[in-house]
Coordinates of C-alpha atoms in Angstrom, one line a residue:
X1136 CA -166.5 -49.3 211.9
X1137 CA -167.2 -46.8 209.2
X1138 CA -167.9 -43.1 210.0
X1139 CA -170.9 -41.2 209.4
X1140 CA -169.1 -38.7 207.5
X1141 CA -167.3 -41.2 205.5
X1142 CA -171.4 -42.9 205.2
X1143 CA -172.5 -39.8 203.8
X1144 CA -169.7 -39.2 201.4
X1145 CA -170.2 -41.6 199.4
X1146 CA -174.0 -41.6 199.5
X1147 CA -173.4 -38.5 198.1
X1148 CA -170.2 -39.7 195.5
X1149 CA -173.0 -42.3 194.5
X1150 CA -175.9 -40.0 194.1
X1151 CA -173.6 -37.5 191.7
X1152 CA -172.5 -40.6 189.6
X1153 CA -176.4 -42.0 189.5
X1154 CA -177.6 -38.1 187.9
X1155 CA -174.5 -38.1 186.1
X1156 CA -175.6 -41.7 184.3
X1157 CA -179.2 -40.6 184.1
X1158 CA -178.5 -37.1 182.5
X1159 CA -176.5 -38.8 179.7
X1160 CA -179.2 -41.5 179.2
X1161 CA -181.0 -38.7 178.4
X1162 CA -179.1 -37.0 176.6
X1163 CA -178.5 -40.3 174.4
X1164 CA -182.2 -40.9 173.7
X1165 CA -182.9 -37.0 173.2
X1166 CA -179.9 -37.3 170.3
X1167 CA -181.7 -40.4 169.1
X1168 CA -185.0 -39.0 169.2
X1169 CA -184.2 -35.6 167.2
X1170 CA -181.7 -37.5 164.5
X1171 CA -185.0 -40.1 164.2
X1172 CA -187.2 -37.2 163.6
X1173 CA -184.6 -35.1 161.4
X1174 CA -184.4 -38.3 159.2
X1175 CA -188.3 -38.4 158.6
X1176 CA -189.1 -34.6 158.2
X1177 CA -192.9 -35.7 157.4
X1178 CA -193.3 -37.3 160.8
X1179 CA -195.7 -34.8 162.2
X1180 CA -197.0 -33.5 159.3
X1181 CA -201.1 -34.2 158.6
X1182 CA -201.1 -36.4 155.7
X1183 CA -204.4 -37.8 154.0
X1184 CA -205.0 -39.8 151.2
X1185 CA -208.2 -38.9 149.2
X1186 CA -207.3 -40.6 145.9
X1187 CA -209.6 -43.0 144.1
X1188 CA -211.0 -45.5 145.6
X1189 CA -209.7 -49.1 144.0
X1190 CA -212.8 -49.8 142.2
X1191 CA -212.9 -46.4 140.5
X1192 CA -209.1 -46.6 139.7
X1193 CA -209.1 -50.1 138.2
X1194 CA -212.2 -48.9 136.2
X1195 CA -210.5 -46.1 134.7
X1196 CA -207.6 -48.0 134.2
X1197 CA -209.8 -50.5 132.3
X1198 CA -211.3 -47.7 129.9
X1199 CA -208.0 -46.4 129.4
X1200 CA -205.9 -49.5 128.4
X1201 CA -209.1 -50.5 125.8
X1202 CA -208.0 -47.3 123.8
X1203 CA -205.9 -48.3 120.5
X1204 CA -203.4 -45.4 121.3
X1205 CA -203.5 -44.0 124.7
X1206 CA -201.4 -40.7 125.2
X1207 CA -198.8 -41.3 127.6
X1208 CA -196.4 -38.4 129.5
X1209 CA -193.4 -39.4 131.9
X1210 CA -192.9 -36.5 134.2
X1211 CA -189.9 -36.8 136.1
X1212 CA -188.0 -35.1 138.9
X1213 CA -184.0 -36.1 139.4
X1214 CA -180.8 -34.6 140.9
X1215 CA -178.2 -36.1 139.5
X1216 CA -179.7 -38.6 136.6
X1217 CA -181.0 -41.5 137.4
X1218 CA -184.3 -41.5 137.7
X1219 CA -183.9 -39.4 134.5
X1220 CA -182.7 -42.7 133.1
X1221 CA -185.3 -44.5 134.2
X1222 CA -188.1 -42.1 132.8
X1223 CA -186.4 -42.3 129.6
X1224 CA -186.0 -46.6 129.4
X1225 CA -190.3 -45.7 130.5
X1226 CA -190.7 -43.6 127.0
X1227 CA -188.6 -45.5 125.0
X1228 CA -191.4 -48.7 126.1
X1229 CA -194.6 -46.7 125.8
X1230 CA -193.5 -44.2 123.1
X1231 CA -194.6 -41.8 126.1
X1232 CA -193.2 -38.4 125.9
X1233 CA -190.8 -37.0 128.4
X1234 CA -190.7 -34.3 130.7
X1235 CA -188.7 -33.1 133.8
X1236 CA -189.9 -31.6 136.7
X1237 CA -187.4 -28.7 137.1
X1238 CA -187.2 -26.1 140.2
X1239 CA -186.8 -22.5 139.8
X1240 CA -184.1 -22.1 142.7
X1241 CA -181.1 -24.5 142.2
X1242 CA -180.6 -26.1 145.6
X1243 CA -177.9 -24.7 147.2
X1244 CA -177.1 -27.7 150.0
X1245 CA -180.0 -30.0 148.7
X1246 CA -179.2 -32.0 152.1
X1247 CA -181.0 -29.2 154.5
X1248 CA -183.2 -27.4 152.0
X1249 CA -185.3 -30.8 150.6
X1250 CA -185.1 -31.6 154.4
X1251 CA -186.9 -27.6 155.0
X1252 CA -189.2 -28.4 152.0
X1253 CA -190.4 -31.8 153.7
X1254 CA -190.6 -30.9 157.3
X1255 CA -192.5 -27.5 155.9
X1256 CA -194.9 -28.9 153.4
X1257 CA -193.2 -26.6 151.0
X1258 CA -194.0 -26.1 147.3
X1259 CA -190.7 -24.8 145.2
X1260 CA -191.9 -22.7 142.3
X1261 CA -191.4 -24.9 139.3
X1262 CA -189.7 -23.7 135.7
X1263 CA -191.8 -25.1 133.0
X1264 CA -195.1 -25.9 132.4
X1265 CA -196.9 -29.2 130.4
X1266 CA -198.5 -27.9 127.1
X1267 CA -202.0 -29.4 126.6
X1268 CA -202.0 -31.8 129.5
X1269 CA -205.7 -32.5 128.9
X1270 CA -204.2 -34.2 125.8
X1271 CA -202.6 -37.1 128.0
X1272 CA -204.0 -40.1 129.5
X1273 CA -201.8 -41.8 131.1
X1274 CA -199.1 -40.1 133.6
X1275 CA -196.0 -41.5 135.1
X1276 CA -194.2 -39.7 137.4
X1277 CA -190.7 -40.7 138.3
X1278 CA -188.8 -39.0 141.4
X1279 CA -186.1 -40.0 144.0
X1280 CA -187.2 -41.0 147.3
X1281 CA -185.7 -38.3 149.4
X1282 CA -185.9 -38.6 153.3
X1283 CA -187.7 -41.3 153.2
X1284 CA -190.6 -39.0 151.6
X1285 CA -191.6 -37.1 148.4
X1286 CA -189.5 -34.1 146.6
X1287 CA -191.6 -31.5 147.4
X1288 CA -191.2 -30.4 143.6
X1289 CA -193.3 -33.6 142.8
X1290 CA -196.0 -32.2 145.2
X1291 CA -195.8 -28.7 143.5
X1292 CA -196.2 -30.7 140.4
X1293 CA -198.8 -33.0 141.1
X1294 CA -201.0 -29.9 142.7
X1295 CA -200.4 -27.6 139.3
X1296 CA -202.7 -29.2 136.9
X1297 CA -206.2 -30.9 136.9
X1298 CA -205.5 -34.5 136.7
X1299 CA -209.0 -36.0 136.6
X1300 CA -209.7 -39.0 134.6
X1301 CA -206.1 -39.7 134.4
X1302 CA -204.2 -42.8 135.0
X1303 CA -201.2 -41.6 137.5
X1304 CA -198.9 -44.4 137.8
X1305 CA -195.6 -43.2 140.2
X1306 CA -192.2 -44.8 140.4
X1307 CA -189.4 -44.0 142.2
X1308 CA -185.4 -44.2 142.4
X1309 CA -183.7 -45.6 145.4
X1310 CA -180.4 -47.4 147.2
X1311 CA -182.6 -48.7 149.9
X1312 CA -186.5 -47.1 150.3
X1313 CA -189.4 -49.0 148.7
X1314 CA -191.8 -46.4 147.4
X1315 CA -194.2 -47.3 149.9
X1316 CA -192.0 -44.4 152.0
X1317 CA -192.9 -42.0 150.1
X1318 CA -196.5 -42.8 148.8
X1319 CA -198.0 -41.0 151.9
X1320 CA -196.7 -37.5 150.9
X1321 CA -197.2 -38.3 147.1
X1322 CA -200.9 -39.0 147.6
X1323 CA -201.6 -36.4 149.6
X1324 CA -201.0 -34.2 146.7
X1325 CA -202.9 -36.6 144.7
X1326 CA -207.0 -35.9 146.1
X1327 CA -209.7 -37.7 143.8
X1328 CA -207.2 -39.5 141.3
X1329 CA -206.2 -42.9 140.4
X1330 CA -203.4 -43.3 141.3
X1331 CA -202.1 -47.0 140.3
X1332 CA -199.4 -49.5 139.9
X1333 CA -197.0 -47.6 141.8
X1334 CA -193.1 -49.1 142.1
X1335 CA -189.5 -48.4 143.0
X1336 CA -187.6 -49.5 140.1
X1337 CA -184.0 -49.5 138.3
X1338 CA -183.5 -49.3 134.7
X1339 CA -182.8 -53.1 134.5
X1340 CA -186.6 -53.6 136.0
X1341 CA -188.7 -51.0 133.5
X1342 CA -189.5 -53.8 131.1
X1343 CA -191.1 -56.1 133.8
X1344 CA -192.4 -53.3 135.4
X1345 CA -194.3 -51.7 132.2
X1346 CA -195.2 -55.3 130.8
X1347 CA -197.2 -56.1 134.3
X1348 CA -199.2 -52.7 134.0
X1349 CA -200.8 -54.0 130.9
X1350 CA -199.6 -50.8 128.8
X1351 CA -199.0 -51.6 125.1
X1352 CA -195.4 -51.7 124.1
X1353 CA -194.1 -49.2 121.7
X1354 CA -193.9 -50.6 117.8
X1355 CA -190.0 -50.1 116.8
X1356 CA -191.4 -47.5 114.2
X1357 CA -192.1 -45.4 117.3
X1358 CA -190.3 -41.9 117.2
X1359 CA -187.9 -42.0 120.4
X1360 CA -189.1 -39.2 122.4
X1361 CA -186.5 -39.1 125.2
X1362 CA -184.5 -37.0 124.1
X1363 CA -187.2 -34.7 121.7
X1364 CA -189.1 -33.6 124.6
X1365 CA -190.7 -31.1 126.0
X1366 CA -188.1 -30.2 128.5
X1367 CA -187.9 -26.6 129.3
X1368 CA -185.9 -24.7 127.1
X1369 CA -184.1 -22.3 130.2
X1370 CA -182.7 -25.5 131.9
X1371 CA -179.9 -27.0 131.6
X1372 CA -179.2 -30.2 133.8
X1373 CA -176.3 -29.6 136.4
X1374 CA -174.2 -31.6 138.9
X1375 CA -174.0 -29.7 142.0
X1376 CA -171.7 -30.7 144.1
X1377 CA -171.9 -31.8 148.0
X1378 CA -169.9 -31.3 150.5
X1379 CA -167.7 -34.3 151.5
X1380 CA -168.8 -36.4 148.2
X1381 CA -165.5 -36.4 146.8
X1382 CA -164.1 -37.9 149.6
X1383 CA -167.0 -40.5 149.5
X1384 CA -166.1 -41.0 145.8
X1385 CA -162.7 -41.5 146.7
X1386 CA -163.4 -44.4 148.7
X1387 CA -165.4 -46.3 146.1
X1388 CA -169.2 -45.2 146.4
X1389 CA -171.1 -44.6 143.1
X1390 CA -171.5 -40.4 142.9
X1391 CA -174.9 -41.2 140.9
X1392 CA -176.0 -43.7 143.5
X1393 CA -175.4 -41.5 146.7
X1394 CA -176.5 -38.4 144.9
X1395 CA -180.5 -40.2 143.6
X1396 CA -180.7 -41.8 146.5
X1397 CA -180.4 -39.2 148.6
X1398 CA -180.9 -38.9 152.2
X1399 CA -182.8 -42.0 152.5
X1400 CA -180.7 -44.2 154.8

């Protein structure tokens, strides 16, 4: 027969190794639950969309479309060059003229800084302005989906100027993220304008893309604006690196790629 103190020994053994299990369960779904909410930094953020209504937007959209030469910027924001790319297959379409949204403060680690911006409902100080935006009525604006969310530039950018009675059309860059992700931070930046036709899209879709908005294509005699444009003259478009991206290179993954698509998965 078993002895009480040999009983209570291991009730105690198996209480220890019961606390033990639960404390790393714990631990485990605490890990989970922080890397979750570190991976969507606009989780607890209050977000609301006051853009135009549907009716309004496709009315203005309407108007705007019936002109015989509607003025057309692309505004876009990129780290390393793609969406760039994508802005400028976007001008060379709608004979559009280009602009990029450009930061004051070169990121330093762009991984834990865009992350700050997001989480904090930042707005980096941009470097450049838009001459005559009143003169434009149709606005794309490109960006990368970052954290599943806006660059906070965009926001700075989108809040800057009075955008009333324009058509805003966004599109975004991005290895996995449709720009549904990241409309919830754009609009919120975005109160009473229409914002329309919205799309995540590669270089290779543009055409499709611009062709289903009902925008006129460029005539061939249509000055290419991509690279005459109104770009500020103080920047100068750099690589930075990050850490651990050679290594990644080194094993095969595109640098643009895991640069522009950056940290979405």
């Amino acid at each position: 027969m078993e002895s009480k103190g040999t009983s209570g020994k291991t009730s105690r053994t198996s209480r220890s190794v019961l606390t033990i299990l639960i404390a790393l369960l714990v631990l485990v779904i605490g890990g989970a639950t922080g890397y979750n909410i570190y991976r969507h930094p606009d989780m607890f953020r209050h977000k609301q969309d006051n853009s135009l209504n549907e009716n309004d937007t496709i009315a203005l959209r309407d108007e705007i479309l019936a002109k015989d030469k509607p003025k057309i910027l692309v505004a876009y924001f990129s780290y390393s060059g793609t969406t760039r790319n994508t802005a400028e297959r976007v001008v060379s379409l709608t004979g559009g003229t280009l602009f990029e949204i450009k930061t004051v403060k070169t990121y330093a680690n762009v991984y834990t800084e865009s992350n700050r911006e997001i989480r904090k409902n930042e707005r980096p100080e941009l470097s450049g302005v838009v001459p005559d935006m009143e003169q434009y009525d149709i606005l794309f604006v490109g960006f990368p989906v970052w954290w599943h969310a806006t660059p906070a530039p965009v926001n700075t950018f989108l809040e800057s100027y009075d955008l009333a009675g324009k058509l805003i059309i966004p599109f975004c860059t991005s290895g996995g993220s449709e720009i549904e992700e990241a409309l919830p931070t754009f609009l919120d930046s975005c109160k009473g304008l229409a914002v329309y036709g919205g799309k995540r899209v590669s270089s290779g879709e543009v055409d499709e893309w611009i062709s289903g908005l009902g925008i006129k294509p460029a005539g061939n005699d249509t000055k290419d604006n991509s690279v005459a444009s109104i770009v500020p003259e103080d920047i100068q478009t750099e690589k930075i690196r990050i850490k651990g991206l050679d290594e990644l290179s080194a094993k095969g993954f595109d640098e643009t790629v895991l640069l522009e698509t950056l940290p979405v998965c």
